[in-house]
């Protein structure tokens, strides 16, 4: 099917039209949730949400609000489709991933609706690339039913303090154990690997601790292989909020500042792993 | 055992662990009254390194248990696990203020706790195994030659050799010059071999007391590990060596730190000395546990033993040599390998000799039977 290389006029026949002067504002956030090939995109007048799930246990959401885009128009109440995230990222970074100062890839994204492919028009230095990515039936997504009223423990940390810890997690451990408590050790990350156990303790009065609201001592274990991809989001972020509810479900929310200083959010939800056994000290 | 290391010494400890990780897969910790010793040995027992940190290195140092008569606990841990704690040297420097090492015998755990910036504490509980003392047999006093140079001089010399180079030959040349040359096996094709040789003037060294014309060949990989440490700590490196076949000892000395690296050297087949015997870990009659502690009286491991001298068999002529075999402690394996590559008139192996005996790590009991080498010609090559 012959493709017109002319980008369409705003809003014409398309249920979703979005323009970005710097495609990196989108591609870097999407990388933070790229641990599976497929993602579900959900667009409303407020912006774009991209969701990735794995093993029915973990869900990551990237939020790029409408204000980030130079143009963002949604004709229906909501637009949803499933897409290959690896392909989408390859297209968004088609001009290369190295960021030379002063150069950026401009993006125009158009979607005609159900059954149609997602069209990407990318331009850098006068060169235009047109990409057409097939879309699929959206999957049913998990609902962790995590709302602020059900939160038992919550802390907000500066990402700087956690980055190295997450990057160096003992991957021979099957689980990452998170302890949150109003008493010592306050906030502890533990692994139980081949060499032995390792514990990382953050005191409540640490300079890294922006907020500390722990009401109850909770110890939960999560599959480390599921949480490890969140390291990417952590690396991009400046702050992270860690919350657990009564069932031990974990919510990690990352505040990410892009090159222009605008704020986006990425969140990860994870189910706890089986029964809790006594942690080795 | 309990000790606390603070400030920049944490990084020194980290560098020592990195250096030891180039040697072996297990890290031996031995607290003594004169300090904490960290040691490693390689699988073929041809390299041994020991770092002794004096009590002054630590902010707090308690070698042993409360009971004075209770023997100090010696243990070993997986090198990979211990190295993992000190993996990133730059971040150690930036974020770690204090390191606590505690041996908990009842819990069978070695606790390493790092106190970092922002009040963060990293606690590692490593499983350990109790072990016997690991000690190489060497005596720097009896070495015929010694050299001392700033580590930088040797590091700059060694950089000319490719990273993949296995062995290097250090030699004393005319005019007091010292040479470094990559070791090339005799069987290597001349057209495909590159030889690199460099000469260092006497003036580059702080002391030169070498036997003229002396030469030794040792493994470069293990030496590089120590060199990196020496360069970073800005300490002069002393090299003690003797005849080919006897170990070469590299030492670093400081007010609070003593480092020894003992490497086996290639024995010289042209020297006319008796060919090396098989190197089971122990080939002395009736080894007992005590003499492991008595270093000075035993100078074995590298030389031909007493029983060999009396055998009355003429030395083998020089034959092409094989590359060093890793599994030297298994005599059966050695014999098979000999047969595979054997030319008529079994050649002596080019082997790096084991430096040890008496260590509990040796497999099974005392060493294998003395005469492993087939010195007499046998056309079948069979035993």
PDB file of N, CA and C in Angstrom, chain A residues 160-161 164-165 168 188 194-203 206-208 280-281, chain B residues 78 81 84-85 87-88 91 95 104 109 117-127:
ATOM      1  N   UNK A 160      19.177   8.477  43.735  1.00  0.00           N
ATOM      2  CA  UNK A 160      20.643   8.367  43.819  1.00  0.00           C
ATOM      3  C   UNK A 160      21.066   7.288  44.813  1.00  0.00           C
ATOM      4  N   UNK A 161      20.337   7.184  45.913  1.00  0.00           N
ATOM      5  CA  UNK A 161      20.730   6.240  46.950  1.00  0.00           C
ATOM      6  C   UNK A 161      20.440   4.790  46.603  1.00  0.00           C
ATOM      7  N   UNK A 164      22.737   2.379  42.739  1.00  0.00           N
ATOM      8  CA  UNK A 164      23.869   1.448  42.815  1.00  0.00           C
ATOM      9  C   UNK A 164      23.419   0.128  43.431  1.00  0.00           C
ATOM     10  N   UNK A 165      22.587   0.227  44.446  1.00  0.00           N
ATOM     11  CA  UNK A 165      22.104  -0.972  45.134  1.00  0.00           C
ATOM     12  C   UNK A 165      21.359  -1.886  44.178  1.00  0.00           C
ATOM     13  N   UNK A 168      23.619  -3.541  41.632  1.00  0.00           N
ATOM     14  CA  UNK A 168      24.504  -4.573  42.181  1.00  0.00           C
ATOM     15  C   UNK A 168      23.761  -5.663  42.931  1.00  0.00           C
ATOM     16  N   UNK A 188      14.679  -1.902  54.560  1.00  0.00           N
ATOM     17  CA  UNK A 188      15.753  -2.860  54.284  1.00  0.00           C
ATOM     18  C   UNK A 188      15.461  -3.660  53.035  1.00  0.00           C
ATOM     19  N   UNK A 194      23.814 -17.278  46.504  1.00  0.00           N
ATOM     20  CA  UNK A 194      24.740 -18.394  46.690  1.00  0.00           C
ATOM     21  C   UNK A 194      25.791 -18.123  47.741  1.00  0.00           C
ATOM     22  N   UNK A 195      26.199 -16.887  47.823  1.00  0.00           N
ATOM     23  CA  UNK A 195      27.285 -16.561  48.746  1.00  0.00           C
ATOM     24  C   UNK A 195      26.789 -16.423  50.171  1.00  0.00           C
ATOM     25  N   UNK A 196      25.526 -16.106  50.312  1.00  0.00           N
ATOM     26  CA  UNK A 196      25.021 -15.818  51.650  1.00  0.00           C
ATOM     27  C   UNK A 196      24.008 -14.699  51.514  1.00  0.00           C
ATOM     28  N   UNK A 197      23.630 -14.106  52.611  1.00  0.00           N
ATOM     29  CA  UNK A 197      22.623 -13.059  52.526  1.00  0.00           C
ATOM     30  C   UNK A 197      23.277 -11.687  52.530  1.00  0.00           C
ATOM     31  N   UNK A 198      22.551 -10.716  51.961  1.00  0.00           N
ATOM     32  CA  UNK A 198      23.032  -9.343  51.952  1.00  0.00           C
ATOM     33  C   UNK A 198      21.867  -8.447  52.310  1.00  0.00           C
ATOM     34  N   UNK A 199      22.118  -7.460  53.158  1.00  0.00           N
ATOM     35  CA  UNK A 199      21.065  -6.542  53.577  1.00  0.00           C
ATOM     36  C   UNK A 199      21.510  -5.118  53.356  1.00  0.00           C
ATOM     37  N   UNK A 200      20.597  -4.317  52.814  1.00  0.00           N
ATOM     38  CA  UNK A 200      20.883  -2.912  52.582  1.00  0.00           C
ATOM     39  C   UNK A 200      19.903  -2.127  53.438  1.00  0.00           C
ATOM     40  N   UNK A 201      20.415  -1.374  54.390  1.00  0.00           N
ATOM     41  CA  UNK A 201      19.546  -0.658  55.326  1.00  0.00           C
ATOM     42  C   UNK A 201      19.580   0.843  55.108  1.00  0.00           C
ATOM     43  N   UNK A 202      18.398   1.431  55.059  1.00  0.00           N
ATOM     44  CA  UNK A 202      18.288   2.895  54.952  1.00  0.00           C
ATOM     45  C   UNK A 202      17.600   3.402  56.213  1.00  0.00           C
ATOM     46  N   UNK A 203      18.274   4.212  56.995  1.00  0.00           N
ATOM     47  CA  UNK A 203      17.635   4.712  58.226  1.00  0.00           C
ATOM     48  C   UNK A 203      16.609   5.789  57.894  1.00  0.00           C
ATOM     49  N   UNK A 206      17.909   9.323  57.190  1.00  0.00           N
ATOM     50  CA  UNK A 206      18.926   9.504  56.152  1.00  0.00           C
ATOM     51  C   UNK A 206      18.590  10.720  55.297  1.00  0.00           C
ATOM     52  N   UNK A 207      19.649  11.375  54.791  1.00  0.00           N
ATOM     53  CA  UNK A 207      19.450  12.524  53.910  1.00  0.00           C
ATOM     54  C   UNK A 207      18.721  12.141  52.641  1.00  0.00           C
ATOM     55  N   UNK A 208      18.792  10.859  52.314  1.00  0.00           N
ATOM     56  CA  UNK A 208      18.151  10.396  51.087  1.00  0.00           C
ATOM     57  C   UNK A 208      16.645  10.263  51.244  1.00  0.00           C
ATOM     58  N   UNK A 280      16.328 -14.346  57.091  1.00  0.00           N
ATOM     59  CA  UNK A 280      17.602 -14.673  57.732  1.00  0.00           C
ATOM     60  C   UNK A 280      18.323 -13.372  58.036  1.00  0.00           C
ATOM     61  N   UNK A 281      18.785 -13.243  59.230  1.00  0.00           N
ATOM     62  CA  UNK A 281      19.429 -11.982  59.600  1.00  0.00           C
ATOM     63  C   UNK A 281      20.949 -12.062  59.521  1.00  0.00           C
TER      64      UNK A 281
ATOM     65  N   UNK B  78      34.331 -17.944  49.320  1.00  0.00           N
ATOM     66  CA  UNK B  78      34.388 -17.888  47.864  1.00  0.00           C
ATOM     67  C   UNK B  78      34.900 -16.519  47.440  1.00  0.00           C
ATOM     68  N   UNK B  81      32.303 -14.140  45.967  1.00  0.00           N
ATOM     69  CA  UNK B  81      31.394 -13.488  46.908  1.00  0.00           C
ATOM     70  C   UNK B  81      32.065 -12.321  47.609  1.00  0.00           C
ATOM     71  N   UNK B  84      32.662  -9.439  45.257  1.00  0.00           N
ATOM     72  CA  UNK B  84      31.421  -8.743  44.953  1.00  0.00           C
ATOM     73  C   UNK B  84      31.154  -7.587  45.890  1.00  0.00           C
ATOM     74  N   UNK B  85      31.598  -7.729  47.135  1.00  0.00           N
ATOM     75  CA  UNK B  85      31.390  -6.662  48.114  1.00  0.00           C
ATOM     76  C   UNK B  85      32.248  -5.444  47.786  1.00  0.00           C
ATOM     77  N   UNK B  87      33.510  -4.811  44.689  1.00  0.00           N
ATOM     78  CA  UNK B  87      33.662  -4.801  43.240  1.00  0.00           C
ATOM     79  C   UNK B  87      33.986  -3.446  42.656  1.00  0.00           C
ATOM     80  N   UNK B  88      33.236  -2.437  43.052  1.00  0.00           N
ATOM     81  CA  UNK B  88      33.446  -1.140  42.428  1.00  0.00           C
ATOM     82  C   UNK B  88      34.344  -0.271  43.297  1.00  0.00           C
ATOM     83  N   UNK B  91      33.299   3.448  43.697  1.00  0.00           N
ATOM     84  CA  UNK B  91      32.175   3.710  44.590  1.00  0.00           C
ATOM     85  C   UNK B  91      32.559   3.438  46.033  1.00  0.00           C
ATOM     86  N   UNK B  95      31.627   6.336  48.520  1.00  0.00           N
ATOM     87  CA  UNK B  95      30.504   6.180  49.443  1.00  0.00           C
ATOM     88  C   UNK B  95      30.794   5.460  50.754  1.00  0.00           C
ATOM     89  N   UNK B 104      31.675 -14.878  62.742  1.00  0.00           N
ATOM     90  CA  UNK B 104      30.689 -15.417  63.691  1.00  0.00           C
ATOM     91  C   UNK B 104      30.706 -16.939  63.602  1.00  0.00           C
ATOM     92  N   UNK B 109      29.090 -17.684  59.854  1.00  0.00           N
ATOM     93  CA  UNK B 109      29.018 -16.586  58.912  1.00  0.00           C
ATOM     94  C   UNK B 109      30.164 -15.613  59.104  1.00  0.00           C
ATOM     95  N   UNK B 117      27.655   6.403  52.807  1.00  0.00           N
ATOM     96  CA  UNK B 117      27.111   7.770  52.839  1.00  0.00           C
ATOM     97  C   UNK B 117      25.616   7.743  53.117  1.00  0.00           C
ATOM     98  N   UNK B 118      25.097   8.823  53.676  1.00  0.00           N
ATOM     99  CA  UNK B 118      23.666   8.975  53.943  1.00  0.00           C
ATOM    100  C   UNK B 118      23.156   7.982  54.970  1.00  0.00           C
ATOM    101  N   UNK B 119      24.044   7.433  55.763  1.00  0.00           N
ATOM    102  CA  UNK B 119      23.579   6.533  56.809  1.00  0.00           C
ATOM    103  C   UNK B 119      23.225   5.134  56.330  1.00  0.00           C
ATOM    104  N   UNK B 120      23.487   4.857  55.062  1.00  0.00           N
ATOM    105  CA  UNK B 120      23.128   3.551  54.522  1.00  0.00           C
ATOM    106  C   UNK B 120      24.132   2.487  54.990  1.00  0.00           C
ATOM    107  N   UNK B 121      23.613   1.317  55.349  1.00  0.00           N
ATOM    108  CA  UNK B 121      24.472   0.223  55.805  1.00  0.00           C
ATOM    109  C   UNK B 121      24.266  -0.988  54.906  1.00  0.00           C
ATOM    110  N   UNK B 122      25.387  -1.548  54.423  1.00  0.00           N
ATOM    111  CA  UNK B 122      25.298  -2.765  53.611  1.00  0.00           C
ATOM    112  C   UNK B 122      25.901  -3.895  54.419  1.00  0.00           C
ATOM    113  N   UNK B 123      25.111  -4.902  54.689  1.00  0.00           N
ATOM    114  CA  UNK B 123      25.615  -6.028  55.484  1.00  0.00           C
ATOM    115  C   UNK B 123      25.617  -7.285  54.628  1.00  0.00           C
ATOM    116  N   UNK B 124      26.778  -7.928  54.548  1.00  0.00           N
ATOM    117  CA  UNK B 124      26.881  -9.175  53.801  1.00  0.00           C
ATOM    118  C   UNK B 124      27.200 -10.289  54.774  1.00  0.00           C
ATOM    119  N   UNK B 125      26.423 -11.340  54.734  1.00  0.00           N
ATOM    120  CA  UNK B 125      26.684 -12.501  55.590  1.00  0.00           C
ATOM    121  C   UNK B 125      27.140 -13.636  54.688  1.00  0.00           C
ATOM    122  N   UNK B 126      28.435 -13.883  54.713  1.00  0.00           N
ATOM    123  CA  UNK B 126      28.980 -14.890  53.807  1.00  0.00           C
ATOM    124  C   UNK B 126      29.207 -16.202  54.527  1.00  0.00           C
ATOM    125  N   UNK B 127      28.929 -17.284  53.818  1.00  0.00           N
ATOM    126  CA  UNK B 127      29.223 -18.592  54.385  1.00  0.00           C
ATOM    127  C   UNK B 127      30.722 -18.817  54.289  1.00  0.00           C
TER     128      UNK B 127
END
